[in-house]
Coordinates of C-alpha atoms and ligand atoms in Angstrom, one line a residue:
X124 CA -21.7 12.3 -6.5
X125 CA -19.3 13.1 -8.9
X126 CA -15.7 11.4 -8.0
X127 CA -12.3 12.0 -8.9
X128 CA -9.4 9.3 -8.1
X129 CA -5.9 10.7 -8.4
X130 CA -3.7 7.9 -9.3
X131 CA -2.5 5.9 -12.1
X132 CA -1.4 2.6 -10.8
X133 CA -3.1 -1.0 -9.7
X134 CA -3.9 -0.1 -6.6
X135 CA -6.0 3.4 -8.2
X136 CA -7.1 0.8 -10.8
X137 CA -8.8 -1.7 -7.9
X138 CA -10.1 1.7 -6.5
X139 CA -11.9 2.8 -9.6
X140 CA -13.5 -0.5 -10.3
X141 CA -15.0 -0.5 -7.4
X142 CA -16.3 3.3 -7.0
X143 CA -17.4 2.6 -10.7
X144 CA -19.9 0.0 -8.9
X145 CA -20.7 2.5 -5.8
X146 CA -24.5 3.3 -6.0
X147 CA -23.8 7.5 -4.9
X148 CA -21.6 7.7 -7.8
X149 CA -23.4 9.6 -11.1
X150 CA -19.6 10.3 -12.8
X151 CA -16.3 9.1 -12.0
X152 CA -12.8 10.8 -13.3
X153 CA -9.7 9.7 -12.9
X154 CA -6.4 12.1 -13.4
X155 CA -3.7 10.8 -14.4
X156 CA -4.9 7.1 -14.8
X157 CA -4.2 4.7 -16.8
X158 CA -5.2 3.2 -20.0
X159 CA -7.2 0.1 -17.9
X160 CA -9.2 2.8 -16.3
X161 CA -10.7 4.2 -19.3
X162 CA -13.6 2.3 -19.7
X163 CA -14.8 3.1 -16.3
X164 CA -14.1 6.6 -15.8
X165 CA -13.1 9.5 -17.6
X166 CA -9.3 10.3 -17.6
X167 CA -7.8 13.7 -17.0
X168 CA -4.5 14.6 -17.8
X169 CA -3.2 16.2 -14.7
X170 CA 0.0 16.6 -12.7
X171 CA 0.0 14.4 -9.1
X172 CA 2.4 17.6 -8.2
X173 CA 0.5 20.4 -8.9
X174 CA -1.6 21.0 -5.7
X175 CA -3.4 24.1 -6.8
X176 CA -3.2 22.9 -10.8
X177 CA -5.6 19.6 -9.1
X178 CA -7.8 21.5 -6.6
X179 CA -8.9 23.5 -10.0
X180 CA -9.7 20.7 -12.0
X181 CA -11.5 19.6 -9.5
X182 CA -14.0 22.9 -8.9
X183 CA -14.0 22.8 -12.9
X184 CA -15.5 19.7 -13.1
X185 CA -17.8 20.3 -10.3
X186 CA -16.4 17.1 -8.0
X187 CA -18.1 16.4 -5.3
X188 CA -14.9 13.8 -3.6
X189 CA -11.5 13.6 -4.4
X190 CA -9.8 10.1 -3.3
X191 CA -6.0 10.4 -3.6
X192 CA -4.6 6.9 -4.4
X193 CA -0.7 7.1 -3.8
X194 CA 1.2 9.2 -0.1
X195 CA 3.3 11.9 -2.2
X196 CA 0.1 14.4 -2.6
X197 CA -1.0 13.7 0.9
X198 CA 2.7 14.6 2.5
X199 CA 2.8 17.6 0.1
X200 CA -0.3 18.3 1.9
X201 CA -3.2 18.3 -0.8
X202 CA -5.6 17.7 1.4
X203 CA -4.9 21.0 3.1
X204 CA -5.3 22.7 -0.3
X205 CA -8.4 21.1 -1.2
X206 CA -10.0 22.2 2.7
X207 CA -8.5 25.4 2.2
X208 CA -10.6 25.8 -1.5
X209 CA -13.4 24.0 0.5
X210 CA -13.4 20.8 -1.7
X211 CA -14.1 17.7 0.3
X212 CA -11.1 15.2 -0.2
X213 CA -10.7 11.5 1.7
X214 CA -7.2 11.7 3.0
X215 CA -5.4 12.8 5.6
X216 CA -3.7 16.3 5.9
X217 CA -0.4 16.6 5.7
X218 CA 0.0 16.7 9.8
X219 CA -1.2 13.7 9.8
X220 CA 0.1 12.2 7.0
X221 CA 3.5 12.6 8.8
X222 CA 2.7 9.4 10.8
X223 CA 3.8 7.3 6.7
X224 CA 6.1 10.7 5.8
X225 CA 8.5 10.5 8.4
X226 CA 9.4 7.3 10.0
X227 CA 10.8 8.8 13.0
X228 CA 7.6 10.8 13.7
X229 CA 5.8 7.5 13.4
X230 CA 8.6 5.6 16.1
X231 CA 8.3 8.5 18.3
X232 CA 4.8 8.6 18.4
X233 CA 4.6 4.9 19.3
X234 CA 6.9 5.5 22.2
X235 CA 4.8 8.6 23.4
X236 CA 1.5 7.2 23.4
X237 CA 3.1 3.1 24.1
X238 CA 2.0 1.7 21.1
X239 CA 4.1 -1.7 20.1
X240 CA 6.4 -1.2 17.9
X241 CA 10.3 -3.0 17.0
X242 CA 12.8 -0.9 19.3
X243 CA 14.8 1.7 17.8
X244 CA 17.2 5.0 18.0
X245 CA 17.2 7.8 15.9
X246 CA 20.5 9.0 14.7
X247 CA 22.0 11.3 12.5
X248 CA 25.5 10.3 11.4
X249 CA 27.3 7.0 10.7
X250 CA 29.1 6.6 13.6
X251 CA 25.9 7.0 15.6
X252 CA 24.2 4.4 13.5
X253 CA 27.1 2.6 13.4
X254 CA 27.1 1.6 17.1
X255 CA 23.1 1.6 17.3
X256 CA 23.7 -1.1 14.9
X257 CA 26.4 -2.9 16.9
X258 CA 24.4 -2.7 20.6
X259 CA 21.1 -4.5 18.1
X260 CA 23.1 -7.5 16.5
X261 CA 22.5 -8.9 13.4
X262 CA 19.8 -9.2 11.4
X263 CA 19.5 -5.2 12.3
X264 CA 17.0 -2.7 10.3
X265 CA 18.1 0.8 8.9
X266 CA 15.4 3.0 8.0
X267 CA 15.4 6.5 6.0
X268 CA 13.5 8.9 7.9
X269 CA 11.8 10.3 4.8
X270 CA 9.4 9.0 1.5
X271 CA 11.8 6.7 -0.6
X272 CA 9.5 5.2 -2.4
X273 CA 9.1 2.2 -0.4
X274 CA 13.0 1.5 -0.9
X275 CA 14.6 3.2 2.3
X276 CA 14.4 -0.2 4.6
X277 CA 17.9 -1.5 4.9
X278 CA 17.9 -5.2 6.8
X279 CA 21.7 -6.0 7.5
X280 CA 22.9 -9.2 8.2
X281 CA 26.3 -9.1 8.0
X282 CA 29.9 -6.7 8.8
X283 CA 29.8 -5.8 4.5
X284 CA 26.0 -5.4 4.3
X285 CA 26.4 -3.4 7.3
X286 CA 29.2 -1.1 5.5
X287 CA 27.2 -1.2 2.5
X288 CA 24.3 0.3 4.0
X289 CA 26.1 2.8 5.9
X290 CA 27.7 4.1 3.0
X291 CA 24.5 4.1 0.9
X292 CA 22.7 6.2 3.8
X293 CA 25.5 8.6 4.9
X294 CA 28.3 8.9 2.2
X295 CA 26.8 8.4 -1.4
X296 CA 23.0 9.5 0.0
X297 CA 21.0 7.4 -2.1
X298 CA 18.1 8.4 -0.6
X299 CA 19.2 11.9 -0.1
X300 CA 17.4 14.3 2.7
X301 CA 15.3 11.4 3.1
X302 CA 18.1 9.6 5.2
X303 CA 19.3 13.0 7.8
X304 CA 17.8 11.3 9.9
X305 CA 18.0 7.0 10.4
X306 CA 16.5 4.7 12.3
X307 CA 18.3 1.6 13.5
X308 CA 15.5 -0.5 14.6
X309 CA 15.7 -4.2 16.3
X310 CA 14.8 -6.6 13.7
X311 CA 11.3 -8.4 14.6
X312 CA 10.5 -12.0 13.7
X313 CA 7.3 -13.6 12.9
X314 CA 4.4 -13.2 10.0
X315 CA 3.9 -10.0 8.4
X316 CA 0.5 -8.7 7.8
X317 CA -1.2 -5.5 6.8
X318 CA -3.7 -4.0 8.7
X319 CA -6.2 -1.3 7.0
X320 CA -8.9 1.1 8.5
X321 CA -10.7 3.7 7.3
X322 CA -10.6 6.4 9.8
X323 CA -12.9 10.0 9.9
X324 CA -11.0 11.4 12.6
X325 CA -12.6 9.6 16.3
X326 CA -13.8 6.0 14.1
X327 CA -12.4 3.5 12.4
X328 CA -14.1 0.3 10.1
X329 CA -11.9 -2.2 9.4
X330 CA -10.9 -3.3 5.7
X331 CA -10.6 -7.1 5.3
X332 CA -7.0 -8.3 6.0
X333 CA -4.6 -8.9 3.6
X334 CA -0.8 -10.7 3.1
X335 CA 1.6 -9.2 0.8
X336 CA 4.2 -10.2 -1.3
X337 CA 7.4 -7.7 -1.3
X338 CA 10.3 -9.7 -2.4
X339 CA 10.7 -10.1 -6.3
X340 CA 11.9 -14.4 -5.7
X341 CA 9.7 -17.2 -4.9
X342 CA 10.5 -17.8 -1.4
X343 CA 10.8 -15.0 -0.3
X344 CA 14.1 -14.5 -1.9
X345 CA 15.8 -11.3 -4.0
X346 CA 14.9 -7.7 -3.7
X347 CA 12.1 -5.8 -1.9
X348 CA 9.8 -4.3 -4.7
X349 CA 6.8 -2.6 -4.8
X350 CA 4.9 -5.8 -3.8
X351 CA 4.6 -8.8 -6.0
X352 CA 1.5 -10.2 -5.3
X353 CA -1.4 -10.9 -2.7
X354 CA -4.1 -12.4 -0.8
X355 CA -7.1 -11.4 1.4
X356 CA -7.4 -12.6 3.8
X357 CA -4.8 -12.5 5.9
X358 CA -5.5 -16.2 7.3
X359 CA -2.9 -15.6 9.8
X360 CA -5.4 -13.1 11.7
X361 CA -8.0 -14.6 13.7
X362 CA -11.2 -12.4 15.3
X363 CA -8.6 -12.4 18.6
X364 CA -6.0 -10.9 16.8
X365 CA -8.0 -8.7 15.2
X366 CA -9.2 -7.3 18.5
X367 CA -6.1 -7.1 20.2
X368 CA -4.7 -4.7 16.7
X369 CA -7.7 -2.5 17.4
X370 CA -6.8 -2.4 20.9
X371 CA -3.7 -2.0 21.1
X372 CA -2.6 -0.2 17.6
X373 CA -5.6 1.2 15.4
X374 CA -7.4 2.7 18.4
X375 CA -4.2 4.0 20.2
X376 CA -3.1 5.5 17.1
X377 CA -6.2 7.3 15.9
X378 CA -6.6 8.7 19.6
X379 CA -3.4 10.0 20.3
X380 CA -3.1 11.7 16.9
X381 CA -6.1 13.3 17.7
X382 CA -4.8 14.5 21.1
X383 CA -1.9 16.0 19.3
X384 CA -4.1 17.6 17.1
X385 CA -3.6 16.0 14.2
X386 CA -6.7 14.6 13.7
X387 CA -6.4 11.8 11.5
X388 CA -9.3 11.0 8.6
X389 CA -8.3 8.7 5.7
X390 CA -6.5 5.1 5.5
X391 CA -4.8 4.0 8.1
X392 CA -2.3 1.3 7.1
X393 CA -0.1 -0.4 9.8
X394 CA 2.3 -3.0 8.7
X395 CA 2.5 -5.3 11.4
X396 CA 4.7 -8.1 12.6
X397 CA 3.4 -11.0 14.4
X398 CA 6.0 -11.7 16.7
X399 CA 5.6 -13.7 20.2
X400 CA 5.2 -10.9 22.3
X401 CA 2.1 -9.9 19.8
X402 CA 1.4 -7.2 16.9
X403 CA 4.2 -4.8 16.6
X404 CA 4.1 -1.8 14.1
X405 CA 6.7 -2.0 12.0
X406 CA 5.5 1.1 9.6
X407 CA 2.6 3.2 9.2
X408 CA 1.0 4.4 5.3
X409 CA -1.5 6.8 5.1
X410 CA -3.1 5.4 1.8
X411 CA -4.0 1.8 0.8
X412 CA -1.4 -1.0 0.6
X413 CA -0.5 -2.3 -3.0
X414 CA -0.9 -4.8 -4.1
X415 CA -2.9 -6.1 -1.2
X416 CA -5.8 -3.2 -2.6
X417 CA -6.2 -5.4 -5.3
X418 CA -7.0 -8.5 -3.7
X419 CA -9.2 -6.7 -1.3
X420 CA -11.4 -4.2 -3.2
X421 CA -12.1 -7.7 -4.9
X422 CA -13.8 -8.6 -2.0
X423 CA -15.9 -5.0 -1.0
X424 CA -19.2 -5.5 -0.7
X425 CA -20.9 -1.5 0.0
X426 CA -21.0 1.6 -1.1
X427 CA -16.8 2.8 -1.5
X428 CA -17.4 6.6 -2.3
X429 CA -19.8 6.6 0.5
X430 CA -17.6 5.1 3.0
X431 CA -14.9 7.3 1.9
X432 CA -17.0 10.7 1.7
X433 CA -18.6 9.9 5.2
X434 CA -15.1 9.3 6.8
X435 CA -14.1 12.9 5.0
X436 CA -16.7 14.8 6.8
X437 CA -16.0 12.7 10.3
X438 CA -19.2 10.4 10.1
X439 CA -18.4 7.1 9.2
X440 CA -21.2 4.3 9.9
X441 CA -20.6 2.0 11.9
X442 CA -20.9 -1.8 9.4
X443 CA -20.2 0.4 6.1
X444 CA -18.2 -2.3 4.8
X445 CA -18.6 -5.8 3.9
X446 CA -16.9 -8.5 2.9
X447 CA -17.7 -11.5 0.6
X448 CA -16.9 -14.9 1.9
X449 CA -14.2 -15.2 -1.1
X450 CA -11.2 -15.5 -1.1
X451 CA -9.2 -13.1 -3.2
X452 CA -5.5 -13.5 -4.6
X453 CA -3.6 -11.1 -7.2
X454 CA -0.3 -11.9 -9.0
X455 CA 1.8 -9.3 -10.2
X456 CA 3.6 -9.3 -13.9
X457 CA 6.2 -7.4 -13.9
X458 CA 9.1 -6.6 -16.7
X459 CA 12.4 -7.8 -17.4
X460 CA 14.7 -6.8 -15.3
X461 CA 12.1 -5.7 -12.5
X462 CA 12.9 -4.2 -9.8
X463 CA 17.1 -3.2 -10.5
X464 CA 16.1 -1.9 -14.4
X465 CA 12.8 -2.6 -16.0
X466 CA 12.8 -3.4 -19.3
X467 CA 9.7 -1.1 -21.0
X468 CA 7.8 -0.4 -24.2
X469 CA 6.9 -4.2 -24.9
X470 CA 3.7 -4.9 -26.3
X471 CA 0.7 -6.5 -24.3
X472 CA -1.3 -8.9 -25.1
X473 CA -3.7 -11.2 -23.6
X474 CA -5.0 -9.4 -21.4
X475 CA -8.8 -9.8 -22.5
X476 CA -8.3 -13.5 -22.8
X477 CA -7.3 -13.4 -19.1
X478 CA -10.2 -11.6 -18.1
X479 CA -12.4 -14.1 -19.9
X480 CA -12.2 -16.6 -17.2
X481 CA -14.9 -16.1 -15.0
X482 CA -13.8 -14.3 -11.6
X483 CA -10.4 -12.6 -13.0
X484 CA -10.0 -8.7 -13.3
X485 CA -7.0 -7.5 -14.4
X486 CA -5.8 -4.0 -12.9
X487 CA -3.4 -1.8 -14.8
X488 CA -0.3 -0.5 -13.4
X489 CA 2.7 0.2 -16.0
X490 CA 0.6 0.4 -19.5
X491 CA 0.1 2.9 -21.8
X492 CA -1.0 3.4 -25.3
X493 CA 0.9 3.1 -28.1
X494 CA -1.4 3.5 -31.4
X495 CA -3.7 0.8 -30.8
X496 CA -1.4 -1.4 -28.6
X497 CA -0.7 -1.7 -25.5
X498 CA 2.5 -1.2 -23.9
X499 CA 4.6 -1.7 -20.7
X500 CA 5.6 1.8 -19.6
X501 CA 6.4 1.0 -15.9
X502 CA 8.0 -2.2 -13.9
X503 CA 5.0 -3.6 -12.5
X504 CA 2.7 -3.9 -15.4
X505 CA -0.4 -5.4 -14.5
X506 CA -1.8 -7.0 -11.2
X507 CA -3.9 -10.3 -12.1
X508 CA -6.7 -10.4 -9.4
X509 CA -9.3 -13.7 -8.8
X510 CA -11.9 -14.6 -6.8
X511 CA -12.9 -18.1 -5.7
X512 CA -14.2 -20.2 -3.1
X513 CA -10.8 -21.2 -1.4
X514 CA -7.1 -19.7 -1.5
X515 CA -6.1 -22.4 -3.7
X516 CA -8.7 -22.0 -6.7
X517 CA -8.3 -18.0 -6.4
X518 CA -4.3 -18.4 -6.7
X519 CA -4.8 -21.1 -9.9
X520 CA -7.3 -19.3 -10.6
X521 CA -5.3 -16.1 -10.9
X522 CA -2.5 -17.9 -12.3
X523 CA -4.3 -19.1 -15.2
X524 CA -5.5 -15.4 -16.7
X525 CA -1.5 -14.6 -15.7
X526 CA -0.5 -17.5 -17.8
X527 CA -2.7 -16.1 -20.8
X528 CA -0.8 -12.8 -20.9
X529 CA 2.1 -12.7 -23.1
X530 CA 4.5 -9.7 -22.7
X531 CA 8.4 -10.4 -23.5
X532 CA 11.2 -10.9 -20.7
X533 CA 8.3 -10.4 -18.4
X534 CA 8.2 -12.6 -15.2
X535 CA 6.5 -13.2 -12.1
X536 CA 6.7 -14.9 -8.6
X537 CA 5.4 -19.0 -8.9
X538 CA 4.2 -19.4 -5.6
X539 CA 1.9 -16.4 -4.2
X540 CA 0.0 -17.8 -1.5
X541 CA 2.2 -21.3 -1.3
X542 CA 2.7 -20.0 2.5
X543 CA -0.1 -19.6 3.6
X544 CA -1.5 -22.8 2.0
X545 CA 1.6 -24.7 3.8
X546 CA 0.0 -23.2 6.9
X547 CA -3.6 -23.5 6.5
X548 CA -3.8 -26.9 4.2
X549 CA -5.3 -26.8 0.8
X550 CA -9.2 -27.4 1.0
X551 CA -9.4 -24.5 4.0
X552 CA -9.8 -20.9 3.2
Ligands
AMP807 P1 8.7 -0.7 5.9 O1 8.8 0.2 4.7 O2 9.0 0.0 7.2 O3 7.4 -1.5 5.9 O4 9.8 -1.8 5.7 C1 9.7 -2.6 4.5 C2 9.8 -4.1 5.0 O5 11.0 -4.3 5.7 C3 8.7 -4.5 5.9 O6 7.5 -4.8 5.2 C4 9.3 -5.7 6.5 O7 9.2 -6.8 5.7 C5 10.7 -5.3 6.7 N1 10.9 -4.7 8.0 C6 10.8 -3.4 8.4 N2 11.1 -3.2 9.7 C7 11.4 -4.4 10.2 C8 11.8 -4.8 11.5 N3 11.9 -4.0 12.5 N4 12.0 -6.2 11.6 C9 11.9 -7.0 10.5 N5 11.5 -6.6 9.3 C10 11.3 -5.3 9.1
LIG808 N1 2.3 -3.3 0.2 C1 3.0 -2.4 1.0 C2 2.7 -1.0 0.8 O1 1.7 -0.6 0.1 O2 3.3 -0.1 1.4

């Protein structure tokens, strides 16, 4: 096969690597990718926007499977352009790709078809949200209907947080026609985990389980980001759990979108809470979760462009993936100022020295070429990834390559995985 991967961050890096190593795969492109990527597949310069402008390059270059990386092509819908050109292309369409567009598709659905999820109301002004807020209690959650770049989750603890989020939603619209429409959702408690499938429309195989990092402070503390590191797996999800998430979420989900016809083929991502009534949704994505890709793909053992090309055309195999016992932890580096103003253009180094150290891969995110340097061109600059036999080696393990890349002002979280090895104790895992 000859694949294209439309991306150009971590997550698109992890993705490559691996389809780089999938037996089906003759040639591998990647559009717009980034400057890690280029010594596994060939980079085309092409626009993430332009639909038609992608669906060509891809009948130019004779690709047999397109794998869209990020959610913004997929709500604009290029899978429909691609199936209307007849070009096969793993991800959903953009009916389906509603369940990560819209958040208040996603609630509703749950309702309709009684999947658990945190309990909500939709509204559309301030005073509605207002009192939604006020009948919850504090902590209460407000949520931008629309894409917003992973930033539209408000969690308000307080009478001036509460203000502040009101006015950010409804007066100066931060998040513009993303926010029409809000959700003010009961705020869950418990451990958060992500759950991926791939789906090809009736089937799902799971991916292996995965814990993510959002918050830029060790503890848990500071702004949400894009995700500051990860591990897989999950630990917290036993072969129980996993059942009942199948049961009661995956399946349920992949049913009932097909009953509404919106047949959904592609990842399935629910971010779940685990509270003590069980798994509750707390969002859906309809592409892989980063960072926790980059942990995970670290642990793939199969064919990937198989998996995702037999999903495409709605025959997935049942056992298509496996997973090596190890255990898999990433560490993001990010630059000064991440996430309020990142501090770019600072020059890289290190990063071979980090990779020297058998069982670390360093993926790409915000790097590009300057001459013959490399440079920081984007707040999360690289994600550090290790294998090992436990949590704790992977995480030193992955903190030792981090520790061998020097980029100025640039900083990272100290205790990925800590958590979990508070819960699980130090030789497990
Ligand atoms: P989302 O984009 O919906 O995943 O929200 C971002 C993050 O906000 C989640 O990963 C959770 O950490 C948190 N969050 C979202 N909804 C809730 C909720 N109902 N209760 C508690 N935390 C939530
Ligand atoms: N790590 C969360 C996400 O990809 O949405």
């Amino acid at each position: 096969m000859r694949v294209l991967v439309l991306g150009s961050g971590a997550r698109e890096h992890a993705m490559v690597h691996t389809i780089a190593r999938s037996p089906s795969v003759d040639l591998l492109y990647a559009a717009p990718g980034n400057p890690g990527m280029a010594g596994e597949a060939e980079l085309l310069d092409l626009d993430l926007a332009d639909l038609e402008g992608l669906a060509d390059a891809a009948a130019e270059h004779a690709i047999d499977l397109t794998v869209v990386g990020p959610e913004a092509p997929l709500a604009a819908g290029i899978g429909d352009v691609f199936a209307g050109r007849g070009l096969l292309l793993f991800g959903p369409l953009a009916a389906a790709a509603e369940l990560e567009a819209s958040k208040v598709f996603a609630k509703e659905f749950c309702f309709r078809h009684g999947i658990p999820t945190a309990a909500a109301e939709i509204v559309r002004s301030l005073e509605n949200a207002e009192r939604a807020a006020r009948k919850f209690g504090f902590p209460v959650v407000l949520k931008a209907d629309g894409l917003a770049a992973g930033k539209g989750v408000l969690i308000v603890n307080t009478e001036s947080e509460l203000a502040v989020a009101l006015d950010e939603l409804f007066v100066a619209r931060r998040f513009g026609a993303a926010a029409d429409r809000v959700l003010v959702e009961e705020c869950l408690e418990g451990t958060e985990v992500s759950f991926m499938v791939v789906s090809d429309g009736t089937r799902t195989e799971s991916f292996a389980t995965s814990h993510d990092y959002k918050r830029v402070g060790d503890g848990d503390t500071g702004p949400n980001t894009g995700g500051m590191g990860s591990h897989s797996p999950a630990f917290a999800l036993d072969d129980a759990l996993r059942e009942e998430i199948l049961e009661t979420v995956i399946g349920p989900t992949v049913a009932g979108m097909a009953a509404e016809g919106r047949e959904y083929r592609g990842i399935l991502y629910a971010g779940l809470m685990l509270t003590a009534d069980g798994p509750k949704v707390l969002e859906f994505n309809c592409r892989l979760g980063d960072p926790e890709t980059q942990s995970v793909l670290r642990r793939f053992d199969g064919d990937l462009a198989a998996v995702f090309a037999d999903a495409s055309r709605g025959r997935l195999e049942p056992g298509c993936m496996g997973w090596k016992d190890d255990v898999a932890a990433c560490v993001v580096v990010a630059a000064e100022n991440y996430p309020a103003s990142p501090r770019l253009g600072d020059e890289i180094s290190g990063v071979d020295e980090a990779e020297a150290l058998p069982g670390v891969v360093v993926f790409h995110a915000g790097t590009r070429k300057d001459g013959d340097r490399l440079v920081a061109s984007g707040g999360r600059i690289l994600s550090v990834t290790a294998i090992a036999g436990t949590l704790a080696d992977a995480t030193d393990l992955a903190y030792r390559g981090a520790g061998r890349i020097a980029i100025r002002g640039a900083h990272m979280r100290s205790d990925i995985g800590a958590d979990t090895l508070g819960k699980i104790g130090k030789g497990n895992g």
